[in-house]
Amino acid sequence: MNTRSLVLAGLCTLLLGACADVHMKDYQQPTSAEKTTWSRSTPENISAAETIAPDWWTAFGDPDLNVLINRAIAGNLDIKILAARIGVAQAQIGEARAGALPTLDAGAGASFEKTTGQKFTKQFNLGTQVNWDIDIWGRVEKGVQAQTAEFHATEADWRAGYLNLVSDVSTTYFQILQFDEQLDQQQKTLAKNKQILAIFEAMFQNGLIPETQVLQQRAEVSRLTKDLLELHRLRDLAENALATLQGVSAGEFRIPTGHLQEKVKLPVVPAGLPSQLLSRRPDIVAAEFRVLEGYDLVGEAKLAQLPSIGLTGRGGTASSALSNLLKSFTFGLLPSINIPLLNPGVKARVKTTEAQVKVAEQEYRRTVIGSFEEVENALVNLDAHQKQRAELAQQTRDLQKVADQVQAQLREGVVSQLQVFESERSLLAAQLALLASHQQILSDTVTLYKALGGGWPTVRVSNAGQ
């Protein structure tokens, strides 16, 4: 009878399982906008490995930048938090997998009683119980797959954070060097204007120019002094920001002064750019893994509608004398079937997870379309700023020739010292513009490498084992 009852129960379980909607479609990458070429790139598509090296920042040719990035990777707290989250996600895989394993409980106890008119009684007992919910439908395995997808998404989050950190360190470092060079040139500009002011004051004393011209030049000296103070302030703030990126307290970190155009070279961006952006950018990979996680959570929720089979094993002993406690044992095996005939929460969970998949798919599409914009904007900026720099370089060369000629004319007595100062001031302004253009192209290059995935290898999103 017991065997027939178990068989009958099993058949009922299968019939009930057949009635539940547990159909699960295979995972497919969400449809999204497509892009195979870039507007300012040659038609030739080359591999990512040929385009961007994993340590792409070394192309700037500055050993100090390499040291700063290595220190930031080792000390940045945001990166450490992301790494700790990977550890949490990995531990949660084991937690999910533990749902398919049996549990064992053991306990011991004693009771002592004395009733008026009765003898003193004592009872000792020892018992164990094994519980095992058999994962016959694979519901627990679906949960493990979902958590594994989250683990891979968390890894991609770390890669994205790594890429952001390297980009932030690079651009902040470039700004500091730009400020150093600006400060040097601003000091020269201020000195020239003070000399012009001294000439104006002497000319005013001799009645050659009106006082308004002297006042205007004094105002210009005050403006340049104010700008010089502002540059010092901005450099200090950038240095504090770089300290935080390094994981060091602000105010306890200093960057030696340097000249941007001498220390950091402009790398040559390849003419061909990789088209396999969707499988390389960490943020896109993370978004797709979370879509996959949603698929697995839907499967887990659907399988929860099916009956579950459990086994409970009990064993124990009891005795009034502690010395006799281990002489006899009682064992029992209790199979059970739990049939969710009416559980609104289970069906509601299915609808919730299905809705969450749609959210994850839309977030994936948003990430993809945003990444296309970032790449295209980086290419537009880089192209425009390179052309502008060519014009600025030509302007600087022309003004340098003018300054040289005016200086030669001064030696011949053809022009005044004032005209020499004016020509040098114009030249310094052009040199500052050229410096700003150099820094902007460096930042554009960093942004482009970041937008293209920063040298990370391609990742195929699928469940483990597929």
mmCIF file of N, CA and C in Angstrom, residues 145-236:
data_model
loop_
_atom_site.group_PDB
_atom_site.id
_atom_site.type_symbol
_atom_site.label_atom_id
_atom_site.label_comp_id
_atom_site.label_asym_id
_atom_site.label_seq_id
_atom_site.Cartn_x
_atom_site.Cartn_y
_atom_site.Cartn_z
ATOM 1 N N GLN A 145 21.558 29.960 -11.597
ATOM 2 C CA GLN A 145 21.913 30.605 -12.870
ATOM 3 C C GLN A 145 21.656 32.104 -12.810
ATOM 4 N N ALA A 146 20.546 32.499 -12.171
ATOM 5 C CA ALA A 146 20.250 33.925 -12.038
ATOM 6 C C ALA A 146 21.331 34.629 -11.225
ATOM 7 N N GLN A 147 21.748 34.005 -10.131
ATOM 8 C CA GLN A 147 22.774 34.621 -9.294
ATOM 9 C C GLN A 147 24.132 34.629 -9.988
ATOM 10 N N THR A 148 24.390 33.603 -10.811
ATOM 11 C CA THR A 148 25.635 33.586 -11.575
ATOM 12 C C THR A 148 25.660 34.725 -12.589
ATOM 13 N N ALA A 149 24.511 34.994 -13.220
ATOM 14 C CA ALA A 149 24.430 36.126 -14.152
ATOM 15 C C ALA A 149 24.677 37.440 -13.418
ATOM 16 N N GLU A 150 24.142 37.566 -12.209
ATOM 17 C CA GLU A 150 24.378 38.779 -11.422
ATOM 18 C C GLU A 150 25.858 38.900 -11.057
ATOM 19 N N PHE A 151 26.486 37.769 -10.780
ATOM 20 C CA PHE A 151 27.927 37.774 -10.482
ATOM 21 C C PHE A 151 28.710 38.315 -11.673
ATOM 22 N N HIS A 152 28.395 37.836 -12.875
ATOM 23 C CA HIS A 152 29.098 38.327 -14.069
ATOM 24 C C HIS A 152 28.786 39.807 -14.319
ATOM 25 N N ALA A 153 27.551 40.226 -14.043
ATOM 26 C CA ALA A 153 27.212 41.644 -14.187
ATOM 27 C C ALA A 153 28.013 42.487 -13.211
ATOM 28 N N THR A 154 28.215 41.976 -12.000
ATOM 29 C CA THR A 154 28.999 42.702 -11.000
ATOM 30 C C THR A 154 30.462 42.791 -11.423
ATOM 31 N N GLU A 155 30.968 41.722 -12.038
ATOM 32 C CA GLU A 155 32.332 41.785 -12.596
ATOM 33 C C GLU A 155 32.433 42.875 -13.658
ATOM 34 N N ALA A 156 31.416 42.963 -14.512
ATOM 35 C CA ALA A 156 31.426 44.000 -15.551
ATOM 36 C C ALA A 156 31.315 45.388 -14.927
ATOM 37 N N ASP A 157 30.565 45.516 -13.823
ATOM 38 C CA ASP A 157 30.503 46.797 -13.108
ATOM 39 C C ASP A 157 31.897 47.213 -12.638
ATOM 40 N N TRP A 158 32.669 46.231 -12.159
ATOM 41 C CA TRP A 158 34.030 46.535 -11.707
ATOM 42 C C TRP A 158 34.879 47.015 -12.882
ATOM 43 N N ARG A 159 34.737 46.355 -14.019
ATOM 44 C CA ARG A 159 35.503 46.775 -15.193
ATOM 45 C C ARG A 159 35.122 48.188 -15.615
ATOM 46 N N ALA A 160 33.818 48.492 -15.564
ATOM 47 C CA ALA A 160 33.378 49.845 -15.913
ATOM 48 C C ALA A 160 33.944 50.863 -14.926
ATOM 49 N N GLY A 161 33.943 50.520 -13.644
ATOM 50 C CA GLY A 161 34.519 51.408 -12.646
ATOM 51 C C GLY A 161 36.014 51.599 -12.851
ATOM 52 N N TYR A 162 36.694 50.536 -13.210
ATOM 53 C CA TYR A 162 38.133 50.584 -13.517
ATOM 54 C C TYR A 162 38.381 51.547 -14.673
ATOM 55 N N LEU A 163 37.561 51.423 -15.707
ATOM 56 C CA LEU A 163 37.723 52.274 -16.885
ATOM 57 C C LEU A 163 37.448 53.734 -16.543
ATOM 58 N N ASN A 164 36.416 53.984 -15.742
ATOM 59 C CA ASN A 164 36.121 55.355 -15.316
ATOM 60 C C ASN A 164 37.269 55.930 -14.490
ATOM 61 N N LEU A 165 37.839 55.101 -13.618
ATOM 62 C CA LEU A 165 38.936 55.564 -12.766
ATOM 63 C C LEU A 165 40.148 55.965 -13.603
ATOM 64 N N VAL A 166 40.540 55.098 -14.532
ATOM 65 C CA VAL A 166 41.696 55.411 -15.373
ATOM 66 C C VAL A 166 41.451 56.698 -16.166
ATOM 67 N N SER A 167 40.233 56.849 -16.679
ATOM 68 C CA SER A 167 39.902 58.053 -17.442
ATOM 69 C C SER A 167 39.958 59.295 -16.566
ATOM 70 N N ASP A 168 39.401 59.206 -15.358
ATOM 71 C CA ASP A 168 39.389 60.366 -14.454
ATOM 72 C C ASP A 168 40.803 60.743 -14.017
ATOM 73 N N VAL A 169 41.624 59.744 -13.710
ATOM 74 C CA VAL A 169 43.004 60.033 -13.317
ATOM 75 C C VAL A 169 43.745 60.712 -14.467
ATOM 76 N N SER A 170 43.573 60.213 -15.672
ATOM 77 C CA SER A 170 44.284 60.770 -16.826
ATOM 78 C C SER A 170 43.876 62.221 -17.080
ATOM 79 N N THR A 171 42.571 62.470 -17.161
ATOM 80 C CA THR A 171 42.114 63.825 -17.486
ATOM 81 C C THR A 171 42.454 64.813 -16.369
ATOM 82 N N THR A 172 42.367 64.373 -15.119
ATOM 83 C CA THR A 172 42.719 65.265 -14.012
ATOM 84 C C THR A 172 44.208 65.593 -14.028
ATOM 85 N N TYR A 173 45.017 64.600 -14.309
ATOM 86 C CA TYR A 173 46.470 64.815 -14.402
ATOM 87 C C TYR A 173 46.797 65.786 -15.542
ATOM 88 N N PHE A 174 46.125 65.616 -16.679
ATOM 89 C CA PHE A 174 46.352 66.532 -17.802
ATOM 90 C C PHE A 174 45.975 67.962 -17.415
ATOM 91 N N GLN A 175 44.889 68.122 -16.681
ATOM 92 C CA GLN A 175 44.467 69.457 -16.264
ATOM 93 C C GLN A 175 45.505 70.102 -15.354
ATOM 94 N N ILE A 176 46.078 69.327 -14.439
ATOM 95 C CA ILE A 176 47.092 69.877 -13.528
ATOM 96 C C ILE A 176 48.309 70.363 -14.311
ATOM 97 N N LEU A 177 48.757 69.554 -15.258
ATOM 98 C CA LEU A 177 49.906 69.976 -16.071
ATOM 99 C C LEU A 177 49.556 71.184 -16.937
ATOM 100 N N GLN A 178 48.316 71.244 -17.402
ATOM 101 C CA GLN A 178 47.895 72.421 -18.167
ATOM 102 C C GLN A 178 47.914 73.666 -17.281
ATOM 103 N N PHE A 179 47.426 73.538 -16.048
ATOM 104 C CA PHE A 179 47.457 74.672 -15.122
ATOM 105 C C PHE A 179 48.894 75.132 -14.866
ATOM 106 N N ASP A 180 49.817 74.162 -14.729
ATOM 107 C CA ASP A 180 51.216 74.529 -14.498
ATOM 108 C C ASP A 180 51.764 75.358 -15.648
ATOM 109 N N GLU A 181 51.470 74.922 -16.862
ATOM 110 C CA GLU A 181 51.973 75.650 -18.024
ATOM 111 C C GLU A 181 51.267 76.995 -18.179
ATOM 112 N N GLN A 182 49.968 77.024 -17.852
ATOM 113 C CA GLN A 182 49.239 78.286 -17.898
ATOM 114 C C GLN A 182 49.788 79.275 -16.872
ATOM 115 N N LEU A 183 50.093 78.763 -15.681
ATOM 116 C CA LEU A 183 50.649 79.630 -14.641
ATOM 117 C C LEU A 183 51.972 80.250 -15.091
ATOM 118 N N ASP A 184 52.791 79.444 -15.733
ATOM 119 C CA ASP A 184 54.072 79.943 -16.209
ATOM 120 C C ASP A 184 53.880 81.039 -17.265
ATOM 121 N N GLN A 185 52.984 80.783 -18.198
ATOM 122 C CA GLN A 185 52.743 81.764 -19.253
ATOM 123 C C GLN A 185 51.992 82.986 -18.726
ATOM 124 N N GLN A 186 51.098 82.739 -17.747
ATOM 125 C CA GLN A 186 50.373 83.864 -17.158
ATOM 126 C C GLN A 186 51.316 84.800 -16.401
ATOM 127 N N GLN A 187 52.318 84.224 -15.759
ATOM 128 C CA GLN A 187 53.322 85.044 -15.078
ATOM 129 C C GLN A 187 54.056 85.922 -16.092
ATOM 130 N N LYS A 188 54.394 85.345 -17.228
ATOM 131 C CA LYS A 188 55.071 86.124 -18.263
ATOM 132 C C LYS A 188 54.165 87.233 -18.798
ATOM 133 N N THR A 189 52.895 86.893 -19.030
ATOM 134 C CA THR A 189 51.947 87.891 -19.518
ATOM 135 C C THR A 189 51.791 89.032 -18.525
ATOM 136 N N LEU A 190 51.669 88.673 -17.245
ATOM 137 C CA LEU A 190 51.531 89.696 -16.208
ATOM 138 C C LEU A 190 52.763 90.596 -16.157
ATOM 139 N N ALA A 191 53.950 90.004 -16.276
ATOM 140 C CA ALA A 191 55.185 90.793 -16.256
ATOM 141 C C ALA A 191 55.240 91.762 -17.436
ATOM 142 N N LYS A 192 54.823 91.292 -18.620
ATOM 143 C CA LYS A 192 54.815 92.166 -19.793
ATOM 144 C C LYS A 192 53.853 93.331 -19.598
ATOM 145 N N ASN A 193 52.695 93.044 -19.024
ATOM 146 C CA ASN A 193 51.695 94.097 -18.838
ATOM 147 C C ASN A 193 52.125 95.091 -17.760
ATOM 148 N N LYS A 194 52.862 94.627 -16.781
ATOM 149 C CA LYS A 194 53.396 95.558 -15.791
ATOM 150 C C LYS A 194 54.438 96.483 -16.419
ATOM 151 N N GLN A 195 55.210 95.938 -17.341
ATOM 152 C CA GLN A 195 56.172 96.776 -18.052
ATOM 153 C C GLN A 195 55.464 97.814 -18.926
ATOM 154 N N ILE A 196 54.372 97.356 -19.576
ATOM 155 C CA ILE A 196 53.588 98.293 -20.384
ATOM 156 C C ILE A 196 53.004 99.383 -19.494
ATOM 157 N N LEU A 197 52.527 98.983 -18.310
ATOM 158 C CA LEU A 197 51.969 99.964 -17.381
ATOM 159 C C LEU A 197 53.026 100.994 -16.981
ATOM 160 N N ALA A 198 54.241 100.544 -16.718
ATOM 161 C CA ALA A 198 55.301 101.477 -16.347
ATOM 162 C C ALA A 198 55.577 102.471 -17.477
ATOM 163 N N ILE A 199 55.551 102.000 -18.729
ATOM 164 C CA ILE A 199 55.761 102.891 -19.869
ATOM 165 C C ILE A 199 54.622 103.898 -19.969
ATOM 166 N N PHE A 200 53.376 103.421 -19.798
ATOM 167 C CA PHE A 200 52.222 104.318 -19.870
ATOM 168 C C PHE A 200 52.293 105.392 -18.791
ATOM 169 N N GLU A 201 52.689 104.973 -17.589
ATOM 170 C CA GLU A 201 52.775 105.945 -16.496
ATOM 171 C C GLU A 201 53.833 107.016 -16.802
ATOM 172 N N ALA A 202 54.955 106.596 -17.374
ATOM 173 C CA ALA A 202 55.985 107.572 -17.732
ATOM 174 C C ALA A 202 55.498 108.502 -18.839
ATOM 175 N N MET A 203 54.787 107.935 -19.809
ATOM 176 C CA MET A 203 54.252 108.753 -20.905
ATOM 177 C C MET A 203 53.200 109.722 -20.393
ATOM 178 N N PHE A 204 52.401 109.262 -19.408
ATOM 179 C CA PHE A 204 51.387 110.149 -18.842
ATOM 180 C C PHE A 204 52.043 111.307 -18.096
ATOM 181 N N GLN A 205 53.123 111.009 -17.378
ATOM 182 C CA GLN A 205 53.823 112.056 -16.638
ATOM 183 C C GLN A 205 54.387 113.114 -17.590
ATOM 184 N N ASN A 206 54.726 112.720 -18.790
ATOM 185 C CA ASN A 206 55.265 113.658 -19.787
ATOM 186 C C ASN A 206 54.178 114.255 -20.663
ATOM 187 N N GLY A 207 52.908 113.911 -20.358
ATOM 188 C CA GLY A 207 51.792 114.490 -21.087
ATOM 189 C C GLY A 207 51.597 113.936 -22.475
ATOM 190 N N LEU A 208 52.092 112.715 -22.707
ATOM 191 C CA LEU A 208 51.981 112.131 -24.049
ATOM 192 C C LEU A 208 50.688 111.348 -24.259
ATOM 193 N N ILE A 209 50.108 110.797 -23.195
ATOM 194 C CA ILE A 209 48.860 110.027 -23.295
ATOM 195 C C ILE A 209 47.927 110.481 -22.188
ATOM 196 N N PRO A 210 46.617 110.263 -22.367
ATOM 197 C CA PRO A 210 45.676 110.629 -21.305
ATOM 198 C C PRO A 210 45.729 109.644 -20.144
ATOM 199 N N GLU A 211 45.191 110.049 -18.993
ATOM 200 C CA GLU A 211 45.197 109.195 -17.798
ATOM 201 C C GLU A 211 44.329 107.950 -17.994
ATOM 202 N N THR A 212 43.294 108.050 -18.831
ATOM 203 C CA THR A 212 42.402 106.900 -19.041
ATOM 204 C C THR A 212 43.166 105.694 -19.571
ATOM 205 N N GLN A 213 44.170 105.935 -20.405
ATOM 206 C CA GLN A 213 44.952 104.817 -20.937
ATOM 207 C C GLN A 213 45.761 104.144 -19.831
ATOM 208 N N VAL A 214 46.240 104.927 -18.881
ATOM 209 C CA VAL A 214 46.962 104.355 -17.746
ATOM 210 C C VAL A 214 46.013 103.534 -16.874
ATOM 211 N N LEU A 215 44.819 104.080 -16.639
ATOM 212 C CA LEU A 215 43.843 103.377 -15.801
ATOM 213 C C LEU A 215 43.400 102.064 -16.453
ATOM 214 N N GLN A 216 43.226 102.100 -17.757
ATOM 215 C CA GLN A 216 42.855 100.870 -18.466
ATOM 216 C C GLN A 216 43.932 99.802 -18.324
ATOM 217 N N GLN A 217 45.186 100.209 -18.397
ATOM 218 C CA GLN A 217 46.275 99.240 -18.275
ATOM 219 C C GLN A 217 46.374 98.717 -16.840
ATOM 220 N N ARG A 218 46.117 99.577 -15.854
ATOM 221 C CA ARG A 218 46.097 99.113 -14.468
ATOM 222 C C ARG A 218 44.993 98.080 -14.256
ATOM 223 N N ALA A 219 43.850 98.344 -14.861
ATOM 224 C CA ALA A 219 42.747 97.386 -14.759
ATOM 225 C C ALA A 219 43.133 96.045 -15.391
ATOM 226 N N GLU A 220 43.889 96.115 -16.500
ATOM 227 C CA GLU A 220 44.333 94.878 -17.152
ATOM 228 C C GLU A 220 45.311 94.105 -16.257
ATOM 229 N N VAL A 221 46.179 94.805 -15.570
ATOM 230 C CA VAL A 221 47.112 94.156 -14.654
ATOM 231 C C VAL A 221 46.350 93.504 -13.499
ATOM 232 N N SER A 222 45.338 94.209 -12.988
ATOM 233 C CA SER A 222 44.522 93.629 -11.912
ATOM 234 C C SER A 222 43.783 92.382 -12.384
ATOM 235 N N ARG A 223 43.278 92.417 -13.615
ATOM 236 C CA ARG A 223 42.564 91.243 -14.152
ATOM 237 C C ARG A 223 43.506 90.058 -14.281
ATOM 238 N N LEU A 224 44.689 90.306 -14.807
ATOM 239 C CA LEU A 224 45.646 89.221 -14.967
ATOM 240 C C LEU A 224 46.090 88.664 -13.613
ATOM 241 N N THR A 225 46.225 89.527 -12.615
ATOM 242 C CA THR A 225 46.585 89.056 -11.273
ATOM 243 C C THR A 225 45.481 88.186 -10.696
ATOM 244 N N LYS A 226 44.250 88.619 -10.900
ATOM 245 C CA LYS A 226 43.105 87.819 -10.439
ATOM 246 C C LYS A 226 43.064 86.471 -11.143
ATOM 247 N N ASP A 227 43.303 86.447 -12.445
ATOM 248 C CA ASP A 227 43.319 85.190 -13.195
ATOM 249 C C ASP A 227 44.433 84.271 -12.703
ATOM 250 N N LEU A 228 45.560 84.860 -12.326
ATOM 251 C CA LEU A 228 46.673 84.058 -11.810
ATOM 252 C C LEU A 228 46.291 83.382 -10.496
ATOM 253 N N LEU A 229 45.623 84.119 -9.623
ATOM 254 C CA LEU A 229 45.153 83.541 -8.361
ATOM 255 C C LEU A 229 44.124 82.437 -8.604
ATOM 256 N N GLU A 230 43.287 82.651 -9.600
ATOM 257 C CA GLU A 230 42.269 81.654 -9.924
ATOM 258 C C GLU A 230 42.900 80.365 -10.448
ATOM 259 N N LEU A 231 43.951 80.495 -11.242
ATOM 260 C CA LEU A 231 44.647 79.308 -11.738
ATOM 261 C C LEU A 231 45.268 78.512 -10.591
ATOM 262 N N HIS A 232 45.839 79.203 -9.610
ATOM 263 C CA HIS A 232 46.378 78.518 -8.432
ATOM 264 C C HIS A 232 45.269 77.761 -7.699
ATOM 265 N N ARG A 233 44.120 78.392 -7.577
ATOM 266 C CA ARG A 233 42.987 77.742 -6.887
ATOM 267 C C ARG A 233 42.530 76.486 -7.636
ATOM 268 N N LEU A 234 42.385 76.606 -8.940
ATOM 269 C CA LEU A 234 41.927 75.472 -9.737
ATOM 270 C C LEU A 234 42.930 74.317 -9.693
ATOM 271 N N ARG A 235 44.228 74.661 -9.703
ATOM 272 C CA ARG A 235 45.230 73.597 -9.623
ATOM 273 C C ARG A 235 45.149 72.873 -8.285
ATOM 274 N N ASP A 236 44.964 73.607 -7.209
ATOM 275 C CA ASP A 236 44.855 72.979 -5.886
ATOM 276 C C ASP A 236 43.640 72.056 -5.819
#
